[in-house]
Amino acid sequence: MSISLSSLILLPIWISMAQIQQGGPDEKEKTTALKDLLSRIDLDELMKKDEPPLDFPDTLEGFEYAFNEKGQLRHIKTGEPFVFNYREDLHRWNQKRYEALGEIITKYVYELLEKDCNLKKISIPVDATESEPKSFIFMSEDALTNPQKLMVLIHGSGVVRAGQWARRLIINEDLDSGTQIPFIKRAMDEGYGVIVLNPNENYIEVEKPKIHVQSSSDSSDEPAEKRERKDKVSKETKKRRDFYEKYRNPQREKEMMQLYIRENGSPEEHAIYVWDHFIAQSAAENVFFVAHSYGGLAFVELMIQREADVKSKVTAVALTDSVHNVWHQEAGKTIREWMRENCCNWVSSSEPLDTSVESMLPDCPRVSADFIYLFTRDTESKIEAETQAEGEAGPMQGARRGTRSQVSRITPRAEGGTKPLNHWGCPK
């Protein structure tokens, strides 16, 4: 078993504390001093000094992983699933490796949206100059011209981007579990136009420019002796700062700054922008939303800002574990009444699928998403037990697998021999 440098540094302190604690009252002062020393040590920063370089591949092949025919991420040589703890006792390094792989998968999903789903990548803002930060969404060819129905997909918060429900599920389960692709394909098969939002792409990161501070001796009429003293202090301060920076950032990670995208600087802004410039301009008589987690909050904010327009165009909304709050967001009575009639929120629950779940909020009905999902593929049905995903994933049980509710029929099932949608507002 490997022992990290940080453990070797702290080991004598821990041993000393254990020995002192066995002594009498006279040793309390020493114990207090050692505890104070430990409190001053930043373990996260200390561990950076003991880790390999943060130099990771920029392709799936470089990581020696690939998606198999079932959409599962597997090691090219061993066929094993992804291993997070690639290096023992180096959690931060393993996390950075996981994040690097996640960025590659985000680009991979973008490619699938264009190649497998035949969606177009649309740059926003629509009137952006060549030099300003930009984001993008994805749309089907008929998204703005389909006269009957349009499906709009909004994911939750975190690292996920357009086309994803949960990065964790893509890596640990499969593409059908973690991406919106089954929804997109089924919706298009059912004759829907499709728009895929990208609400977490709010800024671009650029390296922070280095600020050069001019020495006071260059522009001062102070006596030479005083300038020398000030310069000496300045050099000593810079030396201490450089030493601390070397300790704080031994990997020399770049200092980055964020340049926000005009009118798309938050998920809420993004939803409103896409509504104004695309959804509201579409020919569809009936618009349907599927919104997960924070995507539900973004939709409610859209309703607050564009209430009349949304009511006139949106037929039904399927929420999955939405984190919206009509009180905190100050949604009016007319919005709450509309949500009760036109929205349904599938939430985490151990109750059977579609069982009504009590809520203290006076908005849309809440029903169980269940921990067991029914997934139909062709003529074969199978029931699997699924562990609740954490973090950015949320409980996408029924929705991410495309399980069609037996109550509301708002969203299509992912694949298989299913009947057309049967919601009260869905055109047959």
C-alpha atoms as one frame of an Amber mdcrd trajectory, in Angstrom:
protein
   0.000   0.000   0.000   1.418   3.385  -1.018   1.780   6.176   1.556   1.487
   9.749   0.332   3.889  12.535   1.242   1.154  14.351   3.151   0.551  11.281
   5.312   4.265  11.038   6.132   4.322  14.706   7.107   1.306  14.444   9.405
   2.106  11.045  10.903   4.581  12.334  13.542   2.080  14.997  14.624  -0.684
  12.425  15.061   1.645  10.141  17.058   2.699  13.048  19.290  -0.920  13.991
  19.938  -1.782  10.411  20.868   1.131  10.254  23.309   0.297  13.624  24.880
  -3.383  12.728  25.300  -2.296   9.777  27.439  -0.519  12.175  29.853  -1.943
  14.277  32.668  -3.380  17.800  32.770   0.082  19.333  32.337   0.149  18.123
  28.759  -3.062  19.950  27.727  -1.135  23.018  26.596   0.986  20.935  24.223
  -2.123  19.233  22.865  -3.720  22.601  22.168  -0.616  23.785  20.334  -0.503
  20.679  18.143  -4.200  20.992  17.331  -3.619  24.592  16.317  -0.794  23.450
  14.039  -3.017  20.870  12.381  -5.770  23.450  11.884  -3.347  25.606   9.888
  -2.501  22.826   7.446  -4.564  22.815   4.247  -4.660  19.110   3.410  -6.092
  19.662  -0.081  -3.241  21.993  -0.941  -0.680  19.691   0.683  -1.881  16.757
  -1.396  -1.204  18.697  -4.605   2.516  18.463  -3.872   2.322  14.676  -3.928
   0.349  14.075  -7.136   1.420  13.297 -10.729   1.101  15.973 -13.427  -2.445
  16.852 -14.495  -1.702  15.873 -18.079  -4.568  13.832 -19.535  -5.439  12.582
 -23.043  -7.840  14.591 -25.201  -9.544  11.616 -26.896 -11.425   8.530 -25.752
  -8.780   6.414 -27.473  -6.109   8.182 -25.451  -7.927   7.131 -22.276  -8.169
   3.622 -23.778 -11.962   3.683 -23.548 -14.717   3.357 -26.145 -18.495   2.952
 -26.264 -19.573  -0.559 -27.267 -22.624  -1.526 -29.349 -24.825  -1.206 -26.241
 -23.661   2.348 -25.641 -21.624   1.337 -22.571 -18.222   2.891 -21.875 -15.660
   0.088 -21.668 -11.881  -0.220 -21.524 -10.532  -1.116 -24.964  -8.183  -3.844
 -23.671  -9.928  -5.283 -20.601 -13.588  -4.614 -21.422 -14.067  -3.338 -17.863
 -16.247  -0.325 -16.922 -14.665   3.014 -16.092 -12.537   3.027 -12.927 -12.597
   6.297 -10.976  -9.869   5.417  -8.439  -7.193   4.929 -11.064  -4.499   5.959
  -8.592  -4.874   5.041  -4.941  -4.982   7.843  -2.348  -5.031  10.553  -5.033
  -8.657  11.660  -5.011  -8.010  15.118  -6.462  -5.971  13.686  -9.351  -8.623
  11.032  -9.999 -11.309  13.740  -9.998  -9.342  15.823 -12.507  -8.968  12.739
 -14.700 -12.722  12.097 -14.472 -13.433  15.713 -15.436 -11.066  15.502 -18.417
 -12.871  12.372 -19.627 -16.198  14.111 -19.070 -15.207  16.977 -21.373 -14.388
  14.469 -24.106 -17.752  12.767 -23.617 -19.538  16.126 -23.884 -17.991  16.623
 -27.333 -18.838  13.016 -28.229 -22.518  13.602 -27.381 -22.506  16.782 -29.481
 -21.290  14.672 -32.417 -24.055  12.126 -31.842 -26.698  14.873 -31.826 -25.524
  15.991 -35.257 -24.681  12.640 -36.858 -27.151  10.179 -35.279 -30.055  12.548
 -34.563 -29.539  14.830 -37.589 -29.829  17.971 -35.469 -28.334  21.299 -36.514
 -25.986  23.216 -34.236 -27.207  26.820 -34.007 -24.913  29.540 -32.645 -26.255
  32.103 -30.186 -26.626  35.023 -29.754 -27.996  35.072 -33.291 -26.439  38.493
 -33.939 -23.102  37.764 -32.230 -19.990  39.420 -33.582 -17.038  37.292 -34.586
 -15.052  38.197 -31.484 -17.668  37.930 -28.713 -18.335  34.778 -26.615 -20.930
  32.442 -28.097 -22.988  29.426 -27.100 -25.216  27.132 -29.163 -28.316  24.952
 -29.165 -29.421  22.046 -31.349 -32.542  21.896 -33.523 -34.141  19.499 -35.949
 -34.588  20.656 -39.558 -38.317  21.212 -39.007 -38.105  22.746 -35.504 -39.354
  26.139 -36.669 -41.550  24.977 -39.553 -43.397  21.946 -38.135 -47.016  23.188
 -37.964 -48.236  20.661 -35.402 -45.863  19.926 -32.507 -42.488  20.843 -31.068
 -40.577  19.135 -28.258 -38.175  21.234 -26.121 -35.640  19.526 -23.824 -33.932
  21.247 -20.862 -31.362  19.459 -18.691 -30.424  20.270 -15.082 -27.529  22.174
 -13.532 -23.896  21.175 -13.154 -21.428  19.891 -15.745 -24.015  18.511 -18.162
 -24.442  20.172 -21.541 -26.868  19.947 -24.464 -28.013  16.380 -25.119 -27.169
  15.078 -21.626 -29.272  14.259 -18.595 -26.335  13.094 -16.451 -22.630  12.646
 -17.176 -22.343  10.135 -14.336 -24.918   7.886 -15.982 -23.245   8.122 -19.384
 -19.935   7.000 -17.892 -21.206   4.390 -15.430 -24.353   3.116 -17.185 -24.821
   3.829 -20.881 -25.696   6.481 -23.431 -29.431   5.713 -23.317 -29.487   6.277
 -19.557 -27.520   9.501 -19.470 -28.341  11.301 -22.708 -31.458  12.806 -24.259
 -30.920  10.845 -27.473 -33.735   8.274 -26.869 -36.156  11.164 -26.290 -34.992
  12.981 -29.410 -35.212   9.953 -31.684 -38.632   8.908 -30.433 -39.977  12.448
 -30.652 -38.783  12.766 -34.241 -40.272   9.357 -35.091 -43.578  10.642 -33.667
 -43.464  13.678 -35.930 -42.197  16.306 -33.480 -39.793  19.084 -34.247 -37.072
  19.170 -31.575 -35.084  21.922 -29.848 -32.355  20.964 -27.358 -31.362  23.761
 -24.981 -27.874  24.275 -23.564 -28.542  26.230 -20.344 -25.201  25.588 -18.592
 -23.065  27.006 -21.403 -23.086  30.521 -19.924 -19.492  31.702 -20.429 -16.161
  30.898 -21.969 -12.970  30.635 -19.945  -9.788  32.417 -20.951  -6.460  32.624
 -19.197  -6.295  35.557 -16.809  -3.763  38.125 -18.024  -0.748  38.647 -15.794
  -0.678  42.062 -14.158   2.751  43.700 -14.085   3.064  46.190 -11.249   5.497
  49.001 -11.971   8.154  49.477  -9.344   7.705  52.601  -7.236  11.346  53.533
  -7.871  10.622  54.016 -11.573   8.253  56.933 -11.052   9.097  58.446  -7.695
  11.217  61.400  -6.630  11.850  59.873  -3.201  15.391  59.829  -1.798  17.522
  56.912  -2.985  17.838  55.407   0.514  14.040  55.327   0.977  13.516  53.849
  -2.501  16.025  51.104  -1.756  14.239  50.190   1.486  10.850  50.078  -0.272
  12.273  48.014  -3.135  13.794  45.571  -0.659  10.437  45.148   1.101   8.706
  44.763  -2.261  11.144  42.050  -3.373  10.741  40.168  -0.098   6.945  40.376
  -0.406   7.112  39.072  -3.981   9.428  36.255  -2.880   6.969  35.191  -0.160
   4.062  35.426  -2.596   5.881  33.333  -5.209   6.789  30.769  -2.558   3.161
  30.535  -1.443   1.970  30.264  -5.052   4.413  27.411  -5.626   2.982  25.677
  -2.567  -0.651  26.538  -3.403  -0.408  25.655  -7.068   2.507  23.239  -7.558
   0.967  21.946 -10.807   1.063  25.475 -12.205  -2.608  25.273 -13.157  -3.620
  28.286 -15.203  -5.539  31.093 -13.547  -8.726  31.486 -15.607 -11.343  34.190
 -15.937 -14.929  33.930 -17.230 -16.378  35.910 -20.123 -20.158  35.639 -19.996
 -22.274  35.124 -23.107 -24.589  38.012 -23.894 -28.217  37.364 -22.852 -27.272
  33.775 -21.949 -25.336  34.317 -18.724 -27.552  31.961 -16.682 -29.915  29.021
 -17.328 -32.887  31.348 -16.796 -31.578  33.926 -19.277 -30.828  31.156 -21.769
 -34.364  29.734 -21.600 -35.876  33.172 -22.166 -33.487  33.911 -25.042 -34.236
  30.645 -26.840 -37.973  31.227 -26.325 -37.854  34.737 -27.777 -35.660  33.930
 -30.773 -36.721  30.373 -31.644 -39.649  28.748 -29.822 -41.954  31.768 -30.008
 -41.125  32.073 -33.717 -41.908  28.421 -34.475 -44.973  27.419 -36.454 -45.940
  24.616 -34.042 -49.457  24.835 -32.681 -48.509  22.674 -29.680 -45.197  22.991
 -27.806 -44.148  20.407 -25.206 -41.360  20.764 -22.618 -39.358  18.068 -20.844
 -37.314  19.699 -18.069 -35.108  18.004 -15.473 -34.052  19.414 -12.075 -32.912
  23.047 -12.493 -34.439  22.995 -15.963 -37.821  23.060 -14.221 -36.846  26.215
 -12.349 -35.744  27.793 -15.639 -39.105  26.930 -17.203 -41.041  28.491 -14.297
 -38.942  31.652 -14.650 -39.762  31.652 -18.355 -43.454  31.465 -17.465 -43.118
  34.380 -15.058 -41.416  36.531 -17.688 -43.507  35.431 -20.698 -46.750  34.201
 -19.127 -49.230  35.066 -21.876 -46.990  33.784 -24.682 -46.226  30.504 -22.889
 -49.885  29.854 -22.121 -50.864  30.441 -25.734 -48.264  28.071 -27.167 -47.308
  25.400 -24.596 -49.616  22.391 -24.308 -47.934  20.306 -21.590 -44.783  20.148
 -19.462 -43.090  17.032 -18.062 -40.811  17.819 -15.118 -38.444  15.324 -13.503
 -37.399  16.142  -9.953 -37.769  19.823 -10.701 -36.236  22.151  -8.104 -38.538
  25.071  -8.902 -40.342  26.827  -6.061 -43.385  28.930  -6.898 -43.105  30.852
  -3.618 -39.420  31.776  -3.875 -39.801  32.567  -7.562 -42.942  34.566  -6.812
 -45.093  32.862  -9.429 -48.553  34.412  -9.509 -51.877  32.682  -8.929 -52.680
  32.394 -12.639 -49.332  30.661 -13.269 -49.904  28.208 -10.421 -53.368  27.402
 -11.753 -51.994  26.814 -15.254 -49.260  24.549 -13.898 -51.813  22.447 -12.019
 -53.606  21.765 -15.295 -50.681  21.434 -17.705 -47.608  20.221 -15.762 -46.628
  17.032 -13.957 -43.488  16.531 -11.846 -42.046  13.005 -11.487 -40.072  12.996
  -8.221 -37.873  10.657  -6.148 -40.017   8.207  -4.266 -40.066   4.568  -3.228
 -43.750   4.412  -4.169 -44.798   2.641  -7.387 -44.517   4.593 -10.614 -47.087
   7.395 -11.014 -48.355   7.159  -7.430 -49.414  10.592  -6.246 -46.825  12.205
  -3.939 -47.940  14.797  -1.383 -46.519  18.280  -1.726 -46.795  21.498   0.254
 -46.438  23.612  -2.889 -49.651  24.631  -4.658 -48.456  24.101  -8.200 -48.344
  21.024 -10.434 -49.151  17.436  -9.425 -46.229  15.353  -8.155 -46.041  11.642
  -8.837 -43.490   8.947  -8.080 -40.655   8.323 -10.516 -40.128   4.939  -8.797
 -36.816   3.182  -8.251 -37.697   0.467 -10.732 -38.182   1.336 -14.373 -39.884
  -0.513 -17.194 -37.903  -0.352 -20.392 -39.392  -1.755 -23.580 -37.107  -2.460
 -26.528 -38.689  -4.000 -29.612 -40.885  -6.816 -28.260 -38.774  -7.667 -25.219
 -39.565  -6.105 -21.841 -37.278  -6.256 -18.860 -37.446  -4.882 -15.333 -34.235
  -3.826 -13.630 -33.425  -2.472 -10.177 -31.578   0.839 -10.413 -29.586   2.627
  -7.735 -30.439   6.277  -7.220 -27.867   8.417  -9.057 -26.351  11.387  -7.221
 -24.962  14.794  -8.085 -25.883  16.176 -11.455 -27.871  13.032 -12.315 -30.962
  13.373 -10.144 -33.743  10.778 -10.270 -34.295  10.349 -13.979 -35.646   6.816
 -13.453 -38.776   6.827 -15.527 -37.931   9.803 -17.686 -34.344   9.042 -18.667
 -35.310   5.535 -19.757 -38.291   6.932 -21.554 -40.850   5.144 -19.361 -44.191
   6.500 -20.386 -46.455   7.544 -17.543 -49.764   5.754 -17.238 -51.321   8.914
 -15.818 -50.354  11.932 -17.876 -48.862  10.555 -21.103 -46.936  13.787 -21.561
 -43.674  12.331 -22.884 -42.928   9.541 -25.367 -41.281   6.313 -24.323 -37.699
   5.909 -25.456 -37.994   2.949 -27.791 -39.966  -0.154 -28.584 -43.469  -1.133
 -29.446 -45.406   1.686 -27.867 -48.557   3.510 -28.855 -48.666   7.178 -29.845
 -48.888   9.814 -27.131 -52.245  10.065 -25.418 -52.053  13.284 -23.399 -55.160
  15.480 -23.484 -53.262  18.139 -25.413 -51.235  15.940 -27.752 -52.358  15.870
 -31.365 -52.884  12.339 -32.549
